[in-house]
Short mmCIF file of C-alpha atoms in Angstrom, two decimals:
data_model
loop_
_atom_site.label_atom_id
_atom_site.label_comp_id
_atom_site.label_asym_id
_atom_site.label_seq_id
_atom_site.Cartn_x
_atom_site.Cartn_y
_atom_site.Cartn_z
CA MET A 279 -1.15 57.32 -41.51
CA ALA A 280 2.96 57.46 -41.07
CA ASN A 281 3.31 54.09 -42.22
CA SER A 282 1.71 54.80 -45.36
CA SER A 283 3.83 57.83 -46.26
CA ILE A 284 6.72 55.76 -45.86
CA SER A 285 5.10 53.11 -48.29
CA LYS A 286 4.59 55.92 -50.79
CA ARG A 287 8.24 57.35 -50.57
CA GLN A 288 9.22 53.78 -50.73
CA LYS A 289 7.67 53.30 -53.81
CA LEU A 290 8.95 56.64 -55.42
CA TYR A 291 11.91 55.73 -54.62
CA CYS A 292 12.00 52.30 -56.41
CA ARG A 293 10.27 53.90 -59.44
CA GLU A 294 13.68 56.54 -59.57
CA GLU A 295 15.90 53.31 -59.18
CA THR A 296 14.62 51.52 -61.96
CA VAL A 297 14.32 54.65 -64.22
CA GLY A 298 18.15 55.19 -63.74
CA ALA A 299 19.19 51.77 -64.12
CA ASP A 300 21.84 50.82 -67.06
CA ARG A 301 19.73 48.17 -68.76
CA ILE A 302 21.80 48.14 -71.42
CA SER A 303 24.93 46.45 -69.72
CA ASP A 304 22.88 43.54 -68.48
CA LEU A 305 22.28 42.24 -72.34
CA PRO A 306 24.76 39.53 -73.10
CA ASP A 307 27.58 40.56 -75.38
CA CYS A 308 26.13 38.67 -78.54
CA LEU A 309 22.75 41.43 -78.37
CA LEU A 310 25.37 44.37 -77.54
CA ILE A 311 27.79 43.68 -80.69
CA HIS A 312 24.24 43.13 -83.04
CA ILE A 313 23.70 46.61 -81.65
CA LEU A 314 27.04 48.20 -82.76
CA SER A 315 26.66 46.67 -85.99
CA PHE A 316 24.47 49.35 -86.78
CA LEU A 317 26.46 52.17 -85.92
CA ARG A 318 29.56 53.23 -88.06
CA THR A 319 32.71 51.87 -86.83
CA LYS A 320 33.90 55.21 -85.40
CA GLN A 321 31.04 55.56 -83.62
CA ALA A 322 31.24 51.70 -82.41
CA ILE A 323 34.73 51.99 -81.07
CA GLN A 324 33.85 55.07 -79.42
CA THR A 325 31.84 52.89 -77.00
CA SER A 326 34.77 51.48 -75.78
CA ARG A 327 35.34 54.22 -72.99
CA LEU A 328 31.87 53.54 -71.22
CA SER A 329 33.75 50.73 -69.28
CA SER A 330 36.07 48.25 -69.11
CA ARG A 331 33.43 45.63 -70.72
CA TRP A 332 32.74 47.49 -73.64
CA LYS A 333 36.34 48.02 -74.49
CA LEU A 334 36.73 45.26 -76.95
CA LEU A 335 33.20 44.73 -77.89
CA TRP A 336 33.49 46.44 -81.20
CA THR A 337 36.72 44.48 -82.30
CA TYR A 338 33.64 41.21 -82.58
CA VAL A 339 31.12 43.51 -84.65
CA PRO A 340 31.44 41.81 -87.87
CA LYS A 341 30.84 44.58 -89.93
CA LEU A 342 33.19 47.52 -90.53
CA ASN A 343 32.16 50.87 -92.26
CA LEU A 344 35.14 53.27 -92.55
CA ASP A 345 34.33 56.75 -94.16
CA ILE A 346 37.23 59.36 -94.35
CA ASP A 347 34.58 61.47 -94.28
CA SER A 348 33.14 60.75 -91.21
CA PHE A 349 36.85 60.69 -89.80
CA SER A 350 37.92 64.46 -91.11
CA LYS A 351 35.01 66.34 -92.05
CA PHE A 352 36.63 69.55 -92.55
CA GLU A 353 40.08 68.64 -93.53
CA CYS A 354 39.68 65.31 -95.85
CA ASP A 355 41.74 67.30 -98.89
CA LYS A 356 44.65 67.57 -96.94
CA VAL A 357 47.44 65.07 -96.84
CA GLY A 358 48.14 64.96 -93.22
CA SER A 359 44.35 64.13 -92.78
CA ILE A 360 44.74 61.63 -95.43
CA ILE A 361 47.40 59.83 -94.00
CA ASN A 362 46.08 59.80 -90.29
CA PHE A 363 42.98 58.06 -91.76
CA GLU A 364 45.51 55.28 -93.21
CA CYS A 365 46.97 54.89 -89.83
CA TYR A 366 43.65 54.58 -88.61
CA VAL A 367 42.15 51.99 -90.75
CA SER A 368 45.47 49.74 -90.48
CA GLN A 369 44.89 50.16 -86.50
CA VAL A 370 41.04 49.12 -86.66
CA LEU A 371 41.83 46.02 -89.36
CA ALA A 372 44.72 44.89 -87.26
CA LYS A 373 42.81 44.84 -83.84
CA HIS A 374 39.89 43.53 -85.34
CA LYS A 375 39.05 39.92 -83.92
CA ALA A 376 35.49 38.92 -85.25
CA LYS A 377 35.20 35.80 -86.87
CA TYR A 378 33.42 36.16 -89.70
CA LEU A 379 33.43 39.56 -91.27
CA ARG A 380 30.41 39.82 -93.32
CA ASN A 381 30.19 43.46 -94.30
CA PHE A 382 33.06 45.84 -95.30
CA ARG A 383 32.65 49.41 -96.59
CA LEU A 384 35.30 51.40 -97.47
CA LYS A 385 35.32 55.33 -98.38
CA HIS A 386 38.55 56.67 -99.11
CA LYS A 387 40.69 59.10 -101.49
CA LEU A 388 43.56 57.56 -103.39
CA TYR A 389 46.86 58.39 -101.78
CA HIS A 390 48.90 55.28 -100.96
CA GLN A 391 48.03 52.20 -103.48
CA LYS A 392 50.06 49.64 -101.89
CA ARG A 393 48.74 50.26 -98.40
CA LEU A 394 45.26 50.01 -99.71
CA ASP A 395 46.50 46.59 -101.22
CA ARG A 396 47.25 45.66 -98.01
CA TRP A 397 43.78 46.14 -96.53
CA ILE A 398 42.04 44.54 -99.22
CA SER A 399 44.50 41.61 -98.83
CA THR A 400 43.81 41.51 -95.26
CA PHE A 401 40.24 41.42 -95.02
CA THR A 402 39.84 39.15 -97.96
CA THR A 403 42.34 36.15 -97.06
CA SER A 404 40.53 36.41 -93.65
CA ALA A 405 36.67 37.14 -94.16
CA LEU A 406 35.49 33.96 -95.94
CA ASN A 407 32.07 34.63 -95.56
CA LEU A 408 32.31 38.48 -96.91
CA GLN A 409 28.63 38.86 -97.87
CA GLU A 410 28.64 42.64 -98.72
CA LEU A 411 31.40 44.72 -100.17
CA ASP A 412 31.35 48.39 -101.13
CA LEU A 413 34.59 50.19 -102.23
CA GLN A 414 34.29 54.34 -102.99
CA ILE A 415 37.94 55.20 -104.07
CA PHE A 416 38.66 58.48 -105.28
CA ASN A 417 41.47 60.12 -106.95
CA PHE A 418 43.32 62.78 -104.50
CA PRO A 419 44.87 65.36 -106.67
CA THR A 420 48.54 65.16 -106.90
CA PRO A 421 50.96 66.58 -109.24
CA THR A 422 50.60 64.88 -112.53
CA PRO A 423 53.80 63.36 -113.46
CA ALA A 424 55.70 63.79 -116.72
CA THR A 425 54.57 60.39 -118.57
CA PRO A 426 51.22 59.68 -116.40
CA THR A 427 49.60 56.07 -116.93
CA PRO A 428 46.22 54.50 -115.98
CA THR A 429 47.38 53.46 -112.62
CA ASP A 430 48.58 57.08 -111.81
CA PHE A 431 44.92 58.16 -111.67
CA PHE A 432 42.88 54.92 -111.18
CA TRP A 433 43.42 51.65 -108.89
CA LYS A 434 43.27 48.45 -109.88
CA LEU A 435 41.27 46.17 -107.95
CA PRO A 436 42.61 43.42 -106.30
CA HIS A 437 41.92 40.04 -107.89
CA SER A 438 41.16 38.34 -104.20
CA ILE A 439 38.13 40.49 -104.04
CA PHE A 440 37.26 37.71 -106.99
CA TYR A 441 37.69 34.89 -104.84
CA CYS A 442 35.38 36.18 -102.05
CA ASN A 443 32.35 33.28 -103.22
CA LYS A 444 30.18 34.07 -100.90
CA LEU A 445 29.68 37.70 -101.72
CA VAL A 446 25.82 38.61 -102.07
CA VAL A 447 26.27 42.45 -102.75
CA LEU A 448 29.08 43.87 -104.72
CA LYS A 449 29.43 48.08 -105.28
CA ILE A 450 32.48 49.64 -106.37
CA GLU A 451 32.86 53.32 -107.10
CA GLY A 452 35.54 55.61 -108.21
CA HIS A 453 38.88 56.03 -109.48
CA ILE A 454 38.82 51.73 -110.15
CA VAL A 455 40.32 49.72 -112.79
CA LEU A 456 38.21 46.60 -113.08
CA ASP A 457 40.26 43.69 -114.66
CA PRO A 458 38.56 40.40 -114.58
CA SER A 459 40.00 38.89 -117.51
CA SER A 460 43.36 37.28 -115.98
CA SER A 461 41.76 35.89 -113.23
CA SER A 462 39.55 33.47 -115.18
CA SER A 463 39.20 30.80 -112.56
CA PHE A 464 36.72 32.64 -110.63
CA GLN A 465 33.48 32.29 -109.68
CA LEU A 466 30.62 34.50 -107.83
CA ASN A 467 28.23 31.82 -107.02
CA THR A 468 26.39 33.92 -104.75
CA LEU A 469 26.24 37.84 -105.87
CA LYS A 470 22.83 39.06 -106.57
CA ILE A 471 23.34 42.53 -106.44
CA LEU A 472 26.04 44.42 -108.53
CA ARG A 473 26.94 48.25 -108.65
CA LEU A 474 29.47 49.73 -110.93
CA GLU A 475 29.52 53.68 -110.85
CA SER A 476 32.26 56.02 -112.52
CA ILE A 477 34.84 53.27 -112.63
CA THR A 478 36.53 51.98 -116.46
CA PHE A 479 37.73 49.00 -117.39
CA ALA A 480 40.86 47.49 -118.50
CA ASN A 481 39.88 46.69 -121.66
CA ARG A 482 36.84 46.20 -123.99
CA ASP A 483 35.75 42.86 -122.79
CA SER A 484 36.21 43.35 -119.17
CA PHE A 485 32.62 44.09 -118.41
CA VAL A 486 31.28 41.02 -119.86
CA THR A 487 33.67 38.98 -118.65
CA LEU A 488 32.68 39.78 -114.97
CA LEU A 489 29.27 38.97 -115.99
CA SER A 490 29.74 35.47 -117.17
CA PHE A 491 30.95 34.64 -113.80
CA CYS A 492 27.90 36.06 -111.86
CA PRO A 493 25.34 32.86 -112.24
CA VAL A 494 22.67 34.22 -110.32
CA LEU A 495 22.85 37.73 -110.73
CA GLU A 496 19.63 39.81 -109.86
CA ASP A 497 20.13 43.38 -109.57
CA LEU A 498 22.35 45.09 -111.94
CA THR A 499 23.57 48.87 -111.74
CA LEU A 500 25.79 50.29 -114.27
CA ILE A 501 26.82 54.11 -114.23
CA ILE A 502 29.64 54.86 -116.99
CA TYR A 503 30.93 57.87 -118.02
CA ASP A 504 33.78 56.85 -119.61
CA TYR A 505 34.34 57.84 -123.41
CA LYS A 506 35.90 54.56 -124.74
CA GLU A 507 34.25 52.13 -126.22
CA PHE A 508 33.69 48.97 -124.27
CA ASN A 509 31.18 46.10 -125.17
CA PHE A 510 28.33 46.61 -123.04
CA LYS A 511 26.64 43.26 -123.77
CA ILE A 512 24.66 42.55 -120.94
CA CYS A 513 23.42 38.66 -121.35
CA VAL A 514 22.10 37.54 -117.66
CA PRO A 515 18.54 35.22 -117.29
CA THR A 516 18.34 35.72 -113.84
CA LEU A 517 18.86 39.20 -114.13
CA LYS A 518 15.53 41.16 -112.79
CA ARG A 519 16.27 44.67 -111.64
CA LEU A 520 18.56 47.16 -114.22
CA SER A 521 19.45 50.26 -114.13
CA VAL A 522 21.49 51.91 -116.80
CA SER A 523 23.28 55.56 -117.18
CA TYR A 524 25.98 55.51 -119.61
CA LEU A 525 27.71 57.82 -122.15
CA ASN A 526 28.11 56.88 -126.00
CA ASN A 527 28.25 52.99 -125.98
CA GLU A 528 25.99 50.53 -127.74
CA LEU A 529 24.05 48.71 -125.15
CA LYS A 530 22.93 44.93 -125.93
CA ILE A 531 20.35 43.10 -123.66
CA ASP A 532 19.56 39.76 -123.33
CA THR A 533 17.45 39.29 -120.10
CA PRO A 534 14.39 37.11 -120.61
CA SER A 535 13.58 37.25 -116.76
CA LEU A 536 13.97 41.38 -116.27
CA GLU A 537 10.91 43.14 -114.38
CA TYR A 538 12.44 46.37 -113.89
CA PHE A 539 14.51 48.89 -116.16
CA ASP A 540 15.54 52.33 -115.42
CA PHE A 541 17.52 53.52 -118.34
CA GLU A 542 19.25 57.05 -119.15
CA CYS A 543 21.76 57.84 -121.70
CA GLN A 544 23.49 60.89 -121.24
CA ARG A 545 24.18 61.50 -124.94
CA SER A 546 22.28 61.47 -128.04
CA TYR A 547 24.17 58.88 -129.99
CA GLY A 548 24.23 56.39 -127.52
CA SER A 549 21.86 53.05 -128.24
CA ILE A 550 20.14 50.02 -127.39
CA CYS A 551 19.81 46.81 -128.70
CA PRO A 552 17.41 44.80 -126.80
CA THR A 553 15.40 41.34 -127.06
CA ARG A 554 11.97 40.79 -125.92
CA PHE A 555 11.01 41.82 -122.52
CA GLN A 556 8.05 39.28 -121.32
CA ASN A 557 8.11 39.95 -117.74
CA LEU A 558 9.32 43.76 -117.70
CA VAL A 559 6.50 45.43 -115.77
CA CYS A 560 8.20 48.68 -114.97
CA LEU A 561 10.28 51.13 -117.27
CA VAL A 562 11.82 54.38 -116.24
CA PHE A 563 12.90 56.08 -119.09
CA LYS A 564 14.88 59.47 -119.14
CA TYR A 565 14.33 61.01 -122.29
CA ASN A 566 17.33 63.23 -123.63
CA GLY A 567 15.66 65.04 -126.76
CA HIS A 568 17.17 62.54 -128.93
CA ASN A 569 16.19 58.86 -127.67
CA LEU A 570 12.47 58.76 -128.57
CA SER A 571 13.02 55.86 -131.14
CA VAL A 572 14.86 53.83 -128.00
CA LEU A 573 11.60 54.46 -126.23
CA LYS A 574 9.55 52.90 -129.05
CA ALA A 575 11.64 49.80 -129.27
CA LEU A 576 11.26 48.90 -125.58
CA LEU A 577 7.54 49.84 -125.32
CA LEU A 578 6.89 47.29 -128.53
CA LEU A 579 9.16 44.84 -126.76
CA ALA A 580 7.49 44.75 -123.45
CA PRO A 581 3.96 43.50 -123.94
CA ASN A 582 2.98 43.39 -119.95
CA LEU A 583 4.08 46.60 -119.03
CA ARG A 584 2.38 47.91 -116.04
CA VAL A 585 4.37 51.27 -114.78
CA VAL A 586 5.78 53.84 -117.25
CA LEU A 587 7.84 56.52 -115.67
CA VAL A 588 8.47 59.50 -118.16
CA ASP A 589 8.86 63.27 -118.59
CA LYS A 590 5.80 65.02 -118.24
CA SER A 591 6.39 66.21 -121.75
CA LEU A 592 6.53 62.27 -123.06
CA VAL A 593 3.17 61.43 -121.44
CA ALA A 594 0.71 61.92 -124.63
CA THR A 595 3.55 60.24 -126.73
CA VAL A 596 3.75 57.20 -124.69
CA GLU A 597 -0.22 56.71 -124.31
CA LYS A 598 -0.10 56.91 -127.81
CA LEU A 599 2.39 54.49 -128.63
CA ILE A 600 0.80 52.14 -126.18
CA ARG A 601 -2.79 52.41 -127.68
CA GLN A 602 -0.69 51.60 -130.89
CA ASN A 603 0.78 48.62 -129.68
CA GLN A 604 -2.36 47.43 -128.11
CA GLU A 605 -4.23 47.73 -131.46
CA MET A 606 -0.96 45.66 -133.13
CA MET A 607 -1.05 43.14 -130.85
CA GLN A 608 -5.16 42.79 -131.05
CA TRP A 609 -4.39 42.30 -135.02
CA LEU A 610 -2.17 39.87 -134.90
CA GLN A 611 -4.05 37.77 -132.29
CA GLN A 612 -7.09 38.27 -134.49
CA GLU A 613 -5.06 36.94 -137.59
CA GLY A 614 -3.48 34.20 -135.60
CA ASN A 615 -6.84 32.93 -134.62
CA ARG A 616 -8.66 32.43 -138.12
CA PRO A 617 -9.44 29.31 -139.36
CA GLU A 618 -7.32 28.04 -141.87
CA THR A 619 -10.04 27.23 -144.43
CA ASN A 620 -11.07 30.54 -144.46
CA ARG A 621 -7.65 31.44 -145.53
CA ASP A 622 -8.01 28.78 -148.39
CA ASP A 623 -10.57 30.18 -149.30
CA GLU A 624 -9.41 33.14 -149.78
CA GLY A 625 -6.27 32.15 -151.52
CA ASP A 626 -8.74 30.40 -154.16
CA SER A 627 -11.05 33.47 -154.75
CA HIS A 628 -7.65 35.64 -155.70
CA ARG A 629 -6.73 32.73 -157.71
CA ARG A 630 -9.69 32.65 -159.37
#
């Protein structure tokens, strides 16, 4: 009886010991580094306090996610806080030891442009295998100079980014000037996803120049609120997904592989000049009260549409337009299938 009670206590003790064991620390370093890659960089750095073994693990994570909002939640609009964040980023880049940096995300408020340039130069020269880059740079409100220039409010994207020839995803947002025209030798051969939001362009053809160096691009998001007249011609044979939101510029589209199209024009005088969308199966159209003619053109040029998402007020109109297009296509097919002899007979009867 006594022996059985002892064995029960031993089993209970073993169970408690198993539950309290630190099994995570028994994992190999490569697996711990992979786990840390799912955290923001600030959170990954905090794990260095756990033990001496964890002290340097974060420096080998092939991903950096630096966000000023997470650094100082309540004081991100103060100059002192921004300077502290800049010092923090500089220290992180200096201590980072990963052989390959595959993912870099930075959200920051523009204060010292030269320091920002140094950061970009640091990781673009060492990160030969960079696959995903996400930059969100917003202007910090400072006194307007007597003779302001565009560089006083916008940060010019360094040309070194265009030489990251293994990039797959590139996202750029905020007070940024895009000027690829003076870097004619770059080639983004692997870029498949491109997102440009709230940025501006150095000249009228900057956007077209950028696209010309993206031969395998599949997903493009363009959200532009600049009033300037830019050349928005999207000629990408490989493009499958396109999301566009813009103001007053004319949009020309030549994308024969397009399958998904999300279109929004903020102003009544924006227009679109598409070619035939033979492979388009999903259309998301935001009606602004003035662009119904654009919707009609899209429905007519996309004979294989399966899904059309519009406002409730337009459902009946869309159904009517689709029926009309189907009837027109059926009539054209019937005309095309009519024997040539019949047409010749009709021509003879008319001449008689």
